[in-house]
Amino acid sequence: MVDYLAGNRIRGTNSDRVIATGGTVTVSGTKTIHSFLLADTGTNFTPTSSFNVEYLVVAGGGAGGMTNTGTAGAGGGAGGLIVNTSHGVTAQSYTVTVGAGGAQTTSVANGANGVDSYFGSVRAFGGGGGASDNTGSTYQNGQDGGSGGGASYRGSETVGATTQTSNNAGTGYGNVGGNGIGGTNYATGGGGGSGGIGGNALSSAVGGAGGIGLSNDISGTATYYAGGGGGGTYGSANAGTGGSSIGGDGGNNSGSNGGAGATNTGSGGGGGGKFDVSTHYGGAGGSGIVIISYTSPLNIVDGSIFYETDTNKSYVLSSNVWSEL
C-alpha cells in the first residue's frame, strides 16, 4: 500500500519503490518509458526492485537489392518485432542491444540483412535483404530474416522467409517477402513487414509494395514500426511503395536508388530501380529500437522523498535514481 502525501512525499514498503534506469526516460500519463536507440547499444535497463514491464523490441531492417547489368532490385524485409504487455523483471541489469539497419550494398550482392536487437534474452531477428539481379548471377533470391526480403523479377525465384518467432513469452511478428515477375519491365517483389507479407509485383510494370508495419503506442504516441521496402522496377514502370510509409520506396524507371527505411523503426530499404545499363543501389534498412515502459505514480518526480515503513529509511529521487538520505 502506497500513501501519497503533500509535498511529493511518498510512504510505503521497499517493494513499492518501483523505479529503473537506462536509455532516455520520459513520462506519458501514468507510464514511465525507457527508449533505447542505436547509439544506446550495449547499455543496461536496471530496475531497483521486482515489477512488471511492457516492452517492444524491433530489429534493424534489411537493405534493398541493387541492380547492375540485370534488372531492378527487390525490397528489403523489416526487422522482426516482439511485444509483451506483462513481463516480469527483477533488481538486476538487463543488457539492451539495438540492431543497425542493413547497409546499402554497392557491389553485386543481395541487400544486407539487418542486425538483431535484444532486451536481455529477448531476441528480434534482423530483416532479410532484398534480392539483387545481375545477368547470369545467382543474386535473385530474397534473404531470410525477421521479415523476408523480396525476390527478383524472375517469378520462379525464392522469396525470403520469416525467421521471427515468439521469444521469452513475447509475441513475435514477421512475414515473407513478395515475388517478382518477368516481362517488358521486370518488376520485383516487396519486402515483408511485421503486419503483412511483401507484395508480389502486380505486373511486369509495377513493383510489389512493402509489407505493412504494426502500430504500437508504448512510447505514448501510436507509431508504426517494421514496414517492408518496396520493389524496384525497370523501364517505364511504377516502383513499389514502402510499407506504412516507413519502408523505403523502390527505385523507378529513372534508374533511381531505392529509398532508405526510416530510422528507429526497423523498416526495410527499397530496391534499386533499373534504366539502361547503369548501376543503382537498394536503400539501407532502418535501425531498430527497444522501448520498455511501466506504470508509475504521477507525483514521483525529481526531489520526491520516499519513506519506507518496513526499513524506517528515507530516500530522495534524483535523475531517476533513489539515494538514501
Short mmCIF file of C-alpha atoms in Angstrom, two decimals:
data_model
loop_
_atom_site.label_atom_id
_atom_site.label_comp_id
_atom_site.label_asym_id
_atom_site.label_seq_id
_atom_site.Cartn_x
_atom_site.Cartn_y
_atom_site.Cartn_z
CA MET A 1 0.00 0.00 0.00
CA VAL A 2 1.44 3.37 -1.05
CA ASP A 3 0.39 6.68 0.53
CA TYR A 4 0.93 9.90 -1.44
CA LEU A 5 1.35 12.83 0.91
CA ALA A 6 1.69 16.58 0.40
CA GLY A 7 4.96 17.98 -0.93
CA ASN A 8 5.80 14.99 -3.16
CA ARG A 9 6.26 12.75 -0.13
CA ILE A 10 5.54 9.06 -0.59
CA ARG A 11 5.20 6.36 2.06
CA GLY A 12 5.28 2.62 1.53
CA THR A 13 7.33 -0.57 1.75
CA ASN A 14 10.57 -1.42 -0.03
CA SER A 15 8.70 -3.30 -2.77
CA ASP A 16 6.67 -0.16 -3.57
CA ARG A 17 9.76 1.87 -4.54
CA VAL A 18 9.49 0.98 -8.25
CA ILE A 19 12.00 2.74 -10.48
CA ALA A 20 14.61 1.84 -13.07
CA THR A 21 17.44 3.43 -15.05
CA GLY A 22 18.64 3.17 -18.64
CA GLY A 23 18.00 4.76 -22.02
CA THR A 24 16.11 8.01 -22.47
CA VAL A 25 13.44 8.28 -19.80
CA THR A 26 10.13 10.06 -20.42
CA VAL A 27 6.72 10.08 -18.76
CA SER A 28 3.36 9.81 -20.53
CA GLY A 29 0.34 9.81 -18.27
CA THR A 30 0.87 7.06 -15.69
CA LYS A 31 3.65 5.41 -17.71
CA THR A 32 7.41 5.77 -17.32
CA ILE A 33 9.08 4.99 -20.66
CA HIS A 34 12.69 3.97 -21.34
CA SER A 35 13.66 4.28 -25.02
CA PHE A 36 16.87 2.79 -26.44
CA LEU A 37 18.19 3.77 -29.89
CA LEU A 38 21.16 2.53 -31.92
CA ALA A 39 23.54 4.84 -30.05
CA ASP A 40 22.46 3.19 -26.76
CA THR A 41 23.53 -0.32 -27.85
CA GLY A 42 25.24 -2.22 -25.04
CA THR A 43 23.74 -0.12 -22.23
CA ASN A 44 21.56 -1.55 -19.49
CA PHE A 45 17.99 -1.36 -18.24
CA THR A 46 18.34 -1.67 -14.45
CA PRO A 47 15.29 -1.93 -12.16
CA THR A 48 15.77 -1.42 -8.44
CA SER A 49 13.04 -3.89 -7.49
CA SER A 50 10.76 -6.55 -8.98
CA PHE A 51 7.78 -5.47 -11.09
CA ASN A 52 6.17 -5.99 -14.50
CA VAL A 53 7.05 -4.06 -17.64
CA GLU A 54 5.76 -3.77 -21.17
CA TYR A 55 8.29 -3.98 -23.98
CA LEU A 56 8.71 -3.50 -27.72
CA VAL A 57 11.84 -4.93 -29.37
CA VAL A 58 12.44 -4.20 -33.08
CA ALA A 59 15.49 -5.35 -35.04
CA GLY A 60 17.19 -3.49 -37.88
CA GLY A 61 15.57 -3.66 -41.32
CA GLY A 62 17.14 -5.35 -44.34
CA ALA A 63 18.59 -3.34 -47.24
CA GLY A 64 17.01 -3.34 -50.68
CA GLY A 65 18.67 -5.21 -53.55
CA MET A 66 20.76 -3.46 -56.19
CA THR A 67 20.84 -3.70 -59.96
CA ASN A 68 23.79 -3.86 -62.30
CA THR A 69 23.54 -5.31 -65.82
CA GLY A 70 20.38 -7.20 -64.99
CA THR A 71 17.13 -5.65 -63.85
CA ALA A 72 15.78 -3.97 -60.72
CA GLY A 73 16.45 -4.87 -57.08
CA ALA A 74 13.79 -6.14 -54.66
CA GLY A 75 12.66 -4.61 -51.35
CA GLY A 76 14.32 -5.42 -48.04
CA GLY A 77 12.39 -7.13 -45.26
CA ALA A 78 11.56 -5.40 -41.99
CA GLY A 79 13.27 -6.33 -38.76
CA GLY A 80 11.47 -8.78 -36.52
CA LEU A 81 9.17 -7.22 -33.92
CA ILE A 82 8.40 -8.64 -30.46
CA VAL A 83 5.89 -7.26 -27.95
CA ASN A 84 4.90 -8.22 -24.42
CA THR A 85 2.44 -6.33 -22.22
CA SER A 86 3.35 -8.03 -18.93
CA HIS A 87 6.93 -9.20 -18.46
CA GLY A 88 8.45 -9.66 -15.01
CA VAL A 89 11.81 -8.06 -14.18
CA THR A 90 13.90 -8.15 -11.01
CA ALA A 91 16.57 -5.94 -9.45
CA GLN A 92 19.39 -6.64 -11.91
CA SER A 93 20.85 -5.23 -15.12
CA TYR A 94 19.41 -6.29 -18.48
CA THR A 95 21.65 -5.58 -21.47
CA VAL A 96 19.90 -3.82 -24.34
CA THR A 97 21.18 -4.12 -27.92
CA VAL A 98 19.60 -2.15 -30.77
CA GLY A 99 20.25 -3.54 -34.26
CA ALA A 100 21.52 -1.40 -37.12
CA GLY A 101 19.77 -1.49 -40.47
CA GLY A 102 21.40 -3.38 -43.32
CA ALA A 103 23.95 -1.16 -45.07
CA GLN A 104 23.47 -0.12 -48.68
CA THR A 105 25.11 -2.68 -50.96
CA THR A 106 27.48 -1.21 -53.56
CA SER A 107 28.80 -4.44 -55.03
CA VAL A 108 26.89 -7.15 -56.89
CA ALA A 109 25.23 -8.92 -53.99
CA ASN A 110 21.85 -9.16 -52.33
CA GLY A 111 20.85 -6.47 -49.88
CA ALA A 112 22.47 -6.85 -46.47
CA ASN A 113 20.42 -8.22 -43.60
CA GLY A 114 19.59 -6.03 -40.61
CA VAL A 115 21.17 -6.65 -37.20
CA ASP A 116 19.36 -8.38 -34.31
CA SER A 117 18.01 -6.43 -31.31
CA TYR A 118 17.89 -7.72 -27.73
CA PHE A 119 16.30 -6.93 -24.38
CA GLY A 120 18.09 -9.35 -22.07
CA SER A 121 17.38 -12.78 -23.58
CA VAL A 122 14.55 -11.48 -25.80
CA ARG A 123 15.79 -11.50 -29.40
CA ALA A 124 14.31 -9.90 -32.51
CA PHE A 125 15.92 -11.04 -35.77
CA GLY A 126 17.27 -8.59 -38.35
CA GLY A 127 15.28 -8.17 -41.57
CA GLY A 128 16.26 -10.08 -44.71
CA GLY A 129 17.94 -8.24 -47.57
CA GLY A 130 16.14 -7.87 -50.89
CA ALA A 131 17.29 -9.78 -53.97
CA SER A 132 19.62 -8.12 -56.40
CA ASP A 133 19.72 -9.05 -60.05
CA ASN A 134 22.67 -9.31 -62.38
CA THR A 135 22.53 -11.14 -65.71
CA GLY A 136 23.97 -14.61 -65.23
CA SER A 137 24.35 -14.25 -61.44
CA THR A 138 22.71 -16.09 -58.57
CA TYR A 139 21.61 -12.95 -56.72
CA GLN A 140 17.91 -13.41 -57.37
CA ASN A 141 16.52 -14.83 -54.13
CA GLY A 142 15.33 -12.81 -51.14
CA GLN A 143 17.20 -13.25 -47.88
CA ASP A 144 15.61 -14.86 -44.82
CA GLY A 145 15.20 -12.63 -41.76
CA GLY A 146 12.81 -11.23 -39.15
CA SER A 147 10.72 -10.48 -42.22
CA GLY A 148 12.00 -11.83 -45.53
CA GLY A 149 13.35 -9.87 -48.47
CA GLY A 150 11.57 -9.77 -51.85
CA ALA A 151 12.62 -11.81 -54.87
CA SER A 152 13.90 -10.55 -58.22
CA TYR A 153 11.89 -10.16 -61.43
CA ARG A 154 12.22 -13.87 -62.23
CA GLY A 155 8.93 -15.03 -60.78
CA SER A 156 10.26 -18.52 -60.07
CA GLU A 157 12.93 -17.23 -57.69
CA THR A 158 12.62 -17.67 -53.92
CA VAL A 159 11.24 -15.04 -51.56
CA GLY A 160 12.86 -14.53 -48.17
CA ALA A 161 11.19 -16.38 -45.31
CA THR A 162 10.48 -15.01 -41.85
CA THR A 163 12.71 -16.30 -39.05
CA GLN A 164 10.96 -14.39 -36.25
CA THR A 165 9.17 -16.41 -33.59
CA SER A 166 7.82 -15.65 -30.13
CA ASN A 167 10.59 -15.29 -27.59
CA ASN A 168 10.56 -15.40 -23.77
CA ALA A 169 6.76 -15.10 -23.53
CA GLY A 170 6.68 -12.24 -26.06
CA THR A 171 4.70 -12.35 -29.30
CA GLY A 172 6.83 -12.19 -32.43
CA TYR A 173 5.83 -10.69 -35.77
CA GLY A 174 7.41 -11.18 -39.21
CA ASN A 175 6.29 -12.09 -42.73
CA VAL A 176 7.69 -13.37 -46.03
CA GLY A 177 8.75 -11.20 -48.96
CA GLY A 178 6.98 -10.91 -52.32
CA ASN A 179 7.66 -12.42 -55.74
CA GLY A 180 8.93 -10.64 -58.83
CA ILE A 181 7.61 -11.11 -62.34
CA GLY A 182 9.12 -11.19 -65.84
CA GLY A 183 8.05 -9.24 -68.88
CA THR A 184 8.91 -5.97 -70.56
CA ASN A 185 9.88 -4.16 -67.37
CA TYR A 186 10.82 -6.91 -64.95
CA ALA A 187 9.33 -5.70 -61.67
CA THR A 188 10.44 -7.12 -58.30
CA GLY A 189 8.78 -8.08 -55.01
CA GLY A 190 8.44 -6.02 -51.85
CA GLY A 191 9.99 -6.97 -48.53
CA GLY A 192 7.87 -8.46 -45.80
CA GLY A 193 6.61 -6.28 -42.93
CA SER A 194 5.67 -7.00 -39.34
CA GLY A 195 1.99 -6.59 -40.18
CA GLY A 196 1.78 -8.23 -43.62
CA ILE A 197 3.60 -10.09 -46.38
CA GLY A 198 5.60 -8.30 -49.04
CA GLY A 199 3.57 -7.56 -52.15
CA ASN A 200 4.15 -9.51 -55.36
CA ALA A 201 4.90 -7.45 -58.45
CA LEU A 202 1.44 -6.57 -59.80
CA SER A 203 2.59 -6.85 -63.40
CA SER A 204 5.82 -6.53 -65.32
CA ALA A 205 5.37 -2.76 -64.95
CA VAL A 206 4.50 -2.43 -61.24
CA GLY A 207 6.77 -3.42 -58.35
CA GLY A 208 5.44 -5.06 -55.20
CA ALA A 209 4.66 -2.87 -52.19
CA GLY A 210 6.47 -3.43 -48.92
CA GLY A 211 4.53 -5.30 -46.27
CA ILE A 212 2.73 -3.07 -43.79
CA GLY A 213 4.10 -2.42 -40.30
CA LEU A 214 2.37 -2.61 -36.93
CA SER A 215 1.19 0.34 -34.85
CA ASN A 216 2.14 0.43 -31.17
CA ASP A 217 1.60 3.18 -28.56
CA ILE A 218 4.17 2.08 -25.95
CA SER A 219 6.05 5.38 -26.49
CA GLY A 220 2.94 7.37 -25.56
CA THR A 221 2.13 8.01 -29.24
CA ALA A 222 0.75 5.46 -31.70
CA THR A 223 3.64 4.80 -34.12
CA TYR A 224 4.19 2.33 -36.96
CA TYR A 225 7.20 0.03 -36.80
CA ALA A 226 8.82 -2.53 -39.12
CA GLY A 227 7.43 -1.85 -42.60
CA GLY A 228 8.89 -3.63 -45.64
CA GLY A 229 10.76 -1.97 -48.50
CA GLY A 230 9.13 -1.56 -51.93
CA GLY A 231 10.31 -3.46 -55.01
CA GLY A 232 12.15 -1.66 -57.79
CA THR A 233 11.24 -1.70 -61.49
CA TYR A 234 12.82 -1.44 -64.95
CA GLY A 235 11.70 0.79 -67.83
CA SER A 236 8.51 2.88 -67.87
CA ALA A 237 7.19 1.40 -64.67
CA ASN A 238 5.90 2.16 -61.21
CA ALA A 239 8.04 1.13 -58.26
CA GLY A 240 6.60 -0.44 -55.13
CA THR A 241 5.94 1.85 -52.18
CA GLY A 242 7.36 1.19 -48.73
CA GLY A 243 5.09 -0.37 -46.15
CA SER A 244 3.17 2.05 -43.88
CA SER A 245 5.21 4.97 -45.29
CA ILE A 246 8.23 3.89 -43.19
CA GLY A 247 9.67 1.27 -45.53
CA GLY A 248 11.85 2.68 -48.32
CA ASP A 249 10.22 3.14 -51.74
CA GLY A 250 11.60 1.16 -54.66
CA GLY A 251 13.57 2.82 -57.45
CA ASN A 252 11.68 3.61 -60.66
CA ASN A 253 12.16 3.95 -64.41
CA SER A 254 14.54 6.89 -63.98
CA GLY A 255 17.02 4.41 -62.58
CA SER A 256 16.91 5.88 -59.09
CA ASN A 257 18.30 4.22 -55.99
CA GLY A 258 15.87 2.70 -53.53
CA GLY A 259 14.80 4.76 -50.54
CA ALA A 260 16.09 4.04 -47.06
CA GLY A 261 13.92 2.53 -44.33
CA ALA A 262 13.00 5.03 -41.61
CA THR A 263 15.43 5.16 -38.69
CA ASN A 264 14.32 3.84 -35.29
CA THR A 265 11.54 1.77 -36.92
CA GLY A 266 13.37 -1.34 -38.19
CA SER A 267 11.96 -0.89 -41.70
CA GLY A 268 13.33 -2.36 -44.94
CA GLY A 269 15.03 -0.39 -47.72
CA GLY A 270 13.57 -0.11 -51.21
CA GLY A 271 15.02 -1.98 -54.19
CA GLY A 272 17.14 -0.11 -56.73
CA GLY A 273 15.49 0.92 -59.99
CA LYS A 274 16.84 -0.03 -63.42
CA PHE A 275 17.28 2.10 -66.51
CA ASP A 276 19.58 1.42 -69.45
CA VAL A 277 22.86 -0.15 -68.25
CA SER A 278 23.59 1.95 -65.16
CA THR A 279 24.09 0.57 -61.66
CA HIS A 280 21.64 1.67 -58.96
CA TYR A 281 21.59 0.64 -55.34
CA GLY A 282 18.97 -0.52 -52.90
CA GLY A 283 18.19 1.66 -49.91
CA ALA A 284 19.67 0.95 -46.49
CA GLY A 285 17.48 -0.62 -43.84
CA GLY A 286 16.28 1.46 -40.90
CA SER A 287 17.77 0.98 -37.44
CA GLY A 288 15.70 -0.79 -34.80
CA ILE A 289 14.52 0.31 -31.37
CA VAL A 290 13.83 -1.09 -27.89
CA ILE A 291 11.19 0.54 -25.65
CA ILE A 292 10.33 -0.53 -22.10
CA SER A 293 7.53 1.02 -20.06
CA TYR A 294 5.79 0.51 -16.73
CA THR A 295 3.12 2.14 -14.63
CA SER A 296 4.40 4.79 -12.22
CA PRO A 297 2.68 7.19 -9.79
CA LEU A 298 2.04 10.60 -11.32
CA ASN A 299 3.62 12.52 -8.44
CA ILE A 300 7.01 10.74 -8.35
CA VAL A 301 9.36 13.41 -9.68
CA ASP A 302 12.92 14.55 -9.02
CA GLY A 303 13.11 15.67 -5.38
CA SER A 304 10.41 13.26 -4.18
CA ILE A 305 11.01 11.80 -0.72
CA PHE A 306 10.13 8.14 -0.15
CA TYR A 307 9.81 6.79 3.41
CA GLU A 308 10.00 3.00 3.73
CA THR A 309 7.78 1.82 6.54
CA ASP A 310 9.41 -1.63 6.68
CA THR A 311 13.01 -0.39 6.96
CA ASN A 312 12.49 3.07 8.53
CA LYS A 313 14.77 4.51 5.82
CA SER A 314 14.16 7.56 3.63
CA TYR A 315 15.22 8.09 0.01
CA VAL A 316 15.29 11.04 -2.37
CA LEU A 317 14.80 10.72 -6.14
CA SER A 318 17.33 12.45 -8.44
CA SER A 319 17.69 11.72 -12.18
CA ASN A 320 15.56 8.59 -11.75
CA VAL A 321 17.87 7.16 -9.06
CA TRP A 322 16.84 6.77 -5.40
CA SER A 323 19.55 7.70 -2.88
CA GLU A 324 19.27 7.10 0.84
CA LEU A 325 19.03 10.23 2.98
#
